[in-house]
PDB file of C-alpha atoms in Angstrom:
ATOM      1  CA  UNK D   1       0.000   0.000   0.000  1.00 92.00           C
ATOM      2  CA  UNK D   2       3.118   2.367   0.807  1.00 97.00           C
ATOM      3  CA  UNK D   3       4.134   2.122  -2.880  1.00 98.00           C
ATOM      4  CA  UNK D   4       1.167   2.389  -4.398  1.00 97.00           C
ATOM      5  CA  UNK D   5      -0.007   5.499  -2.485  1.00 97.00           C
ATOM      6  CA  UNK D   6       3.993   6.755  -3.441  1.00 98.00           C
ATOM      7  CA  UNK D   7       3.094   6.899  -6.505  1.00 97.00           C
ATOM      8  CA  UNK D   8       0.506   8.819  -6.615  1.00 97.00           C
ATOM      9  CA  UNK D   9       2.797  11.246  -4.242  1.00 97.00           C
ATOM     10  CA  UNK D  10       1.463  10.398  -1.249  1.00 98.00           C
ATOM     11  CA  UNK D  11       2.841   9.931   1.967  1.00 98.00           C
ATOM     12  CA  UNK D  12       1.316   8.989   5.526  1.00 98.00           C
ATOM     13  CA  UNK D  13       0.599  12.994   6.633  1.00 97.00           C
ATOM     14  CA  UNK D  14       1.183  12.369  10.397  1.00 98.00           C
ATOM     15  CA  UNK D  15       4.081  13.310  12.686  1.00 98.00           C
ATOM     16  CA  UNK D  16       5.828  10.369  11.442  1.00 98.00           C
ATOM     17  CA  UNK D  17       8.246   8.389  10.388  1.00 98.00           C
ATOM     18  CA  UNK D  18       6.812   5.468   8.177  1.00 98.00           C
ATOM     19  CA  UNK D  19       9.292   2.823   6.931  1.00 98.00           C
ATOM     20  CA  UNK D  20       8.310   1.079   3.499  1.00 98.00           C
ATOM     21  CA  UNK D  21       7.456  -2.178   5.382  1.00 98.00           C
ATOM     22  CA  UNK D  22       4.440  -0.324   7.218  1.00 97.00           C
ATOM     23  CA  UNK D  23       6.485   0.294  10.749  1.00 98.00           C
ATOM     24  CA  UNK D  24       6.301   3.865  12.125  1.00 98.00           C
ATOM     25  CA  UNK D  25       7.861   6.246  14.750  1.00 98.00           C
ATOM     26  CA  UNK D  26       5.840   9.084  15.949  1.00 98.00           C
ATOM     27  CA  UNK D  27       8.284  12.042  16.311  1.00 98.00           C
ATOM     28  CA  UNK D  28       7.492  15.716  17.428  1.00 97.00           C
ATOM     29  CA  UNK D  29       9.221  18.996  16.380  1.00 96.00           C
ATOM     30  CA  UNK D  30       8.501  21.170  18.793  1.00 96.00           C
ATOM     31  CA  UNK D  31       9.556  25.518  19.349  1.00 95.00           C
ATOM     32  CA  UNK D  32      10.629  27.956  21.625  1.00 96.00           C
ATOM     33  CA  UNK D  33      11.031  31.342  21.712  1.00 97.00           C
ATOM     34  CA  UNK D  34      14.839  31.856  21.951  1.00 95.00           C
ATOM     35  CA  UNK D  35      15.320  35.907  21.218  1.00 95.00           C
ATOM     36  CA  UNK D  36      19.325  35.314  21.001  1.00 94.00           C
ATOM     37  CA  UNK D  37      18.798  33.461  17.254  1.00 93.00           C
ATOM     38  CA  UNK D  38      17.891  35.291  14.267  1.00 94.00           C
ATOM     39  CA  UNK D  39      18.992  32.237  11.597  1.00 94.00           C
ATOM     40  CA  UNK D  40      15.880  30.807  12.758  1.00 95.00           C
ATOM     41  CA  UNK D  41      13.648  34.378  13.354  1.00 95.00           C
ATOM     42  CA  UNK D  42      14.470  34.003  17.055  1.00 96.00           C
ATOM     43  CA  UNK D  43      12.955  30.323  17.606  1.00 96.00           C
ATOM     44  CA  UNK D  44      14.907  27.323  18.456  1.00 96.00           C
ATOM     45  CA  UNK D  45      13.300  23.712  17.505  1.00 97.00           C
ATOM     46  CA  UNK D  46      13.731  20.566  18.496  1.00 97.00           C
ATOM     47  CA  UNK D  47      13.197  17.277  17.037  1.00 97.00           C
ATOM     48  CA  UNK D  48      12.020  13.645  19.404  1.00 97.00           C
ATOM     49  CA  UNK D  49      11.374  10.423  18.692  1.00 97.00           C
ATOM     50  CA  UNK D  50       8.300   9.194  20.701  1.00 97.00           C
ATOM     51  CA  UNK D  51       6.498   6.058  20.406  1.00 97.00           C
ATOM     52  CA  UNK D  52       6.686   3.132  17.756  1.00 98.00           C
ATOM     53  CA  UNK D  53       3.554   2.241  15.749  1.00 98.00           C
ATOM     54  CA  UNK D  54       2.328   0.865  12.542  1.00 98.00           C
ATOM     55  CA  UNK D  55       0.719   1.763   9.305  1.00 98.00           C
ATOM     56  CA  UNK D  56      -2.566  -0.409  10.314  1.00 97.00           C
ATOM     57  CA  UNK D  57      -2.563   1.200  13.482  1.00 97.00           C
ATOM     58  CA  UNK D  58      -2.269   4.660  12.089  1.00 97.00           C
ATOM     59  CA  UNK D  59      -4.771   3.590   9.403  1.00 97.00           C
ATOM     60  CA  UNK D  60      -7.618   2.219  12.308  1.00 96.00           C
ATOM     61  CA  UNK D  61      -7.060   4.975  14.713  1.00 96.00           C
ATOM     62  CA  UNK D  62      -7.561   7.849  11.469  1.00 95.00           C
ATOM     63  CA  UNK D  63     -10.135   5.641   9.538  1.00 94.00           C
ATOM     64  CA  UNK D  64      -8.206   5.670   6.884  1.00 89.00           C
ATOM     65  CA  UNK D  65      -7.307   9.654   6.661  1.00 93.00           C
ATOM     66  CA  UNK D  66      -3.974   9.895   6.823  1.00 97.00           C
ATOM     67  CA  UNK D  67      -2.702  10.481   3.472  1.00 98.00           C
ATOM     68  CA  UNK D  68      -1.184  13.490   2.216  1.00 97.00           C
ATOM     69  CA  UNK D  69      -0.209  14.643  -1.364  1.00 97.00           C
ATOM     70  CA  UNK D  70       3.427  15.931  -1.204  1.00 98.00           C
ATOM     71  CA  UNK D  71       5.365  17.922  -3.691  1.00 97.00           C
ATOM     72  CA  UNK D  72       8.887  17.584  -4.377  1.00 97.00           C
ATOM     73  CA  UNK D  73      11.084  20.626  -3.905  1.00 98.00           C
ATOM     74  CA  UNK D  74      14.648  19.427  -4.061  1.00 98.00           C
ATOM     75  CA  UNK D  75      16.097  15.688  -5.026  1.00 98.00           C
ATOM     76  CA  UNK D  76      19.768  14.790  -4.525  1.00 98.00           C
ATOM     77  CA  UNK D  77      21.297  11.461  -5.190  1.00 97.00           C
ATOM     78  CA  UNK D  78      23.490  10.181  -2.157  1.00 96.00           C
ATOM     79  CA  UNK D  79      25.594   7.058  -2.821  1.00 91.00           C
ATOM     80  CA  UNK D  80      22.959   4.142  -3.574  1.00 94.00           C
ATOM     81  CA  UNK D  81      19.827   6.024  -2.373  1.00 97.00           C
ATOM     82  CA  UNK D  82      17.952   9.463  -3.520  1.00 98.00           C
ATOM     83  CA  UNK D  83      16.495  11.790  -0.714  1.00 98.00           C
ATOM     84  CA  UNK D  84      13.757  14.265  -1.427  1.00 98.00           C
ATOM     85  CA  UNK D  85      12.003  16.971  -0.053  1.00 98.00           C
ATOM     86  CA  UNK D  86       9.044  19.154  -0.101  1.00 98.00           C
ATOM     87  CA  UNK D  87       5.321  20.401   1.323  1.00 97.00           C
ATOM     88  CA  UNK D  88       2.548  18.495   2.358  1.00 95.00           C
ATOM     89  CA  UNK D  89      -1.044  19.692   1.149  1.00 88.00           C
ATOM     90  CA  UNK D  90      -1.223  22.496   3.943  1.00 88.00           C
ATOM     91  CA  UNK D  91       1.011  25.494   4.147  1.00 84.00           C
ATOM     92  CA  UNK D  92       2.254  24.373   7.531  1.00 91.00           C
ATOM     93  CA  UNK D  93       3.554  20.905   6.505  1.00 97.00           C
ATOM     94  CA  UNK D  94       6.944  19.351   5.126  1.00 98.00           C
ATOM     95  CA  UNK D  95       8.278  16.051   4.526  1.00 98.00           C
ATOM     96  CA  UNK D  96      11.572  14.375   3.651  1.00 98.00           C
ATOM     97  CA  UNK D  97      12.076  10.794   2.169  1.00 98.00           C
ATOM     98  CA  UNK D  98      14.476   8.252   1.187  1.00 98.00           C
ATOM     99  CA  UNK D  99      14.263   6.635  -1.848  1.00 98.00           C
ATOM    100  CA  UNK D 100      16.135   3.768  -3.772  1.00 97.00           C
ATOM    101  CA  UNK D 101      16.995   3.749  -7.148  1.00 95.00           C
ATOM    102  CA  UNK D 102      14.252   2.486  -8.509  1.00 96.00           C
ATOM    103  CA  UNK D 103      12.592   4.995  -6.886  1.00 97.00           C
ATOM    104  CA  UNK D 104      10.860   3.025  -4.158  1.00 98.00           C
ATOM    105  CA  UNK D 105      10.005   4.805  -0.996  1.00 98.00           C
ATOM    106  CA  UNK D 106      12.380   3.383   2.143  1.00 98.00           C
ATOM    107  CA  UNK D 107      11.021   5.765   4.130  1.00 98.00           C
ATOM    108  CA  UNK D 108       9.355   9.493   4.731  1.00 98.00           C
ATOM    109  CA  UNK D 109       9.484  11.694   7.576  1.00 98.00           C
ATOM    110  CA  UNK D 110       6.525  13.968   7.495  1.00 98.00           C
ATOM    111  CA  UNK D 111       5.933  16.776  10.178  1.00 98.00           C
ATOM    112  CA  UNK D 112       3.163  19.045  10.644  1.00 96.00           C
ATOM    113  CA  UNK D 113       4.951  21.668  12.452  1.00 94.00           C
ATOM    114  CA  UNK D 114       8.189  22.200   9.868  1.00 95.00           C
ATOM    115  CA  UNK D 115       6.447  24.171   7.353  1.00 95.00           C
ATOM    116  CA  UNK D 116       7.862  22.522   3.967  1.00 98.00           C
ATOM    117  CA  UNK D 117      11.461  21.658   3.725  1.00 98.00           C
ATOM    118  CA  UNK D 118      13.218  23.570   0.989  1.00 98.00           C
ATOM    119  CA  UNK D 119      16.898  22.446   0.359  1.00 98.00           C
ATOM    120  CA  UNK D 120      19.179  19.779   0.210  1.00 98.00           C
ATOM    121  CA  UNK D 121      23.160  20.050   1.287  1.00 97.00           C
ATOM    122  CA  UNK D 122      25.506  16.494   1.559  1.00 97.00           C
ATOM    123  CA  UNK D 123      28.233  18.136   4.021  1.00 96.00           C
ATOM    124  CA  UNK D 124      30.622  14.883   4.753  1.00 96.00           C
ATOM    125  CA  UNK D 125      28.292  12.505   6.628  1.00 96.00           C
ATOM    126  CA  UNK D 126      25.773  14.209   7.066  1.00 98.00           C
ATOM    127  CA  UNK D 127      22.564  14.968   4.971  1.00 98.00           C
ATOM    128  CA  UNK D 128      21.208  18.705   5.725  1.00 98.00           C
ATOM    129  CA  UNK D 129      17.526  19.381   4.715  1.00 98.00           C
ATOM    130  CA  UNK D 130      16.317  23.047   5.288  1.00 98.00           C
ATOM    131  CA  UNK D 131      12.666  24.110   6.507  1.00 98.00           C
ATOM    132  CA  UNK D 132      11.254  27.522   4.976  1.00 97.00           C
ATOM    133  CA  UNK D 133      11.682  28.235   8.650  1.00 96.00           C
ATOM    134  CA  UNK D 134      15.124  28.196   8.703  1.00 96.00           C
ATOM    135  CA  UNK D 135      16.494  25.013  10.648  1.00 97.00           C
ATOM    136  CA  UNK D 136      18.011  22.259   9.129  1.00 98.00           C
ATOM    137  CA  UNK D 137      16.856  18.589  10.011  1.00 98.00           C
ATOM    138  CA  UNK D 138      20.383  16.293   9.860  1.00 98.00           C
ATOM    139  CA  UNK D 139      20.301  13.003   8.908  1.00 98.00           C
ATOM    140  CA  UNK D 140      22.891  10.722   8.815  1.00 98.00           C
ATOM    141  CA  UNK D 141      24.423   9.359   5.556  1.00 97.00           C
ATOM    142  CA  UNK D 142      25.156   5.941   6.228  1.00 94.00           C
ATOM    143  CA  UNK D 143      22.243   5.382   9.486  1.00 95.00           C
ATOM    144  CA  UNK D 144      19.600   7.330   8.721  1.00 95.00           C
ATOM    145  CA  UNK D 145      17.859   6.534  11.731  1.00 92.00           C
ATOM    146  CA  UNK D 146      19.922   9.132  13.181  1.00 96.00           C
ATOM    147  CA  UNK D 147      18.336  12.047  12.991  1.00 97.00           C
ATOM    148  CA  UNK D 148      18.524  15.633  14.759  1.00 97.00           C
ATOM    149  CA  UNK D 149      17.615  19.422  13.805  1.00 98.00           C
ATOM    150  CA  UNK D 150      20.068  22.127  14.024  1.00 97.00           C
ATOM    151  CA  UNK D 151      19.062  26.071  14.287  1.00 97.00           C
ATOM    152  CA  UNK D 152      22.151  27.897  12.091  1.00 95.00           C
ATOM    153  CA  UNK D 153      23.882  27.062   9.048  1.00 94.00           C
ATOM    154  CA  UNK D 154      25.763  24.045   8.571  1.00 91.00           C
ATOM    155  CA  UNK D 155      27.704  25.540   6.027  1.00 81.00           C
TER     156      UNK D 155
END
């Protein structure tokens, strides 16, 4: 169901991360008011994991409402894989997903709270994608499952 809905450009539209087997992490990107940083117009954000789920769990507790159409705003190809990156079908939302080269979703990581994610930087092992609102999620290049948010320029 994963790839079918991919490609059609749709992703699970929850603050998520849903793995192309159906498994899921709920995550949260929260923000604060921190007057001292104007990269990020004087917020600071943070990302968590927070529980483990599944797609069929997601899908029973939303009835079946939690798609969402995503655009793509920047692709680069890293190594084996491709990452991508865009909006969601509401101004507030982004996502970010790993492909393969067949271009197969692995997984996405879709938030409600980033506003859409812009830009795409490879800086040694490390994958930086940028929100419009100025942070910069960081995943890692070879265990992606590592993943953080930083609030000024990696470059």
């Amino acid at each position: 169901m994963i790839q079918e809905r991919w490609k059609q450009s749709n992703v699970v539209g929850l603050d998520v991360i849903t793995y192309a087997n159906g498994d899921a992490i709920n995550i949260d990107i929260t923000v604060s008011q921190d007057s001292t940083n104007d990269y990020t117009y004087q917020k600071c954000y943070a990302f968590d994991y927070l529980d483990k789920t599944n797609l069929s769990t997601l899908l029973e507790m939303y009835k079946g409402d939690v798609w969402s159409e995503v655009d793509v705003f920047d692709r680069i190809e890293v190594d084996d894989y491709v990452i991508v990156c865009g909006d969601g079908g509401m101004g507030n939302e982004g996502y970010i997903a790993r492909l393969d080269q067949e271009n197969k979703l692995v997984w996405s990581l879709f938030s409600t709270a980033s506003n859409p994610f812009m830009k795409i930087v490879i800086e040694g092992d490390f994958i930086y994608v940028q929100s419009s609102h100025n942070f910069w999620m960081v995943i890692n290049k070879i265990d992606n499952t590592q993943i953080s948010i930083i609030n000024y320029s990696p470059q």
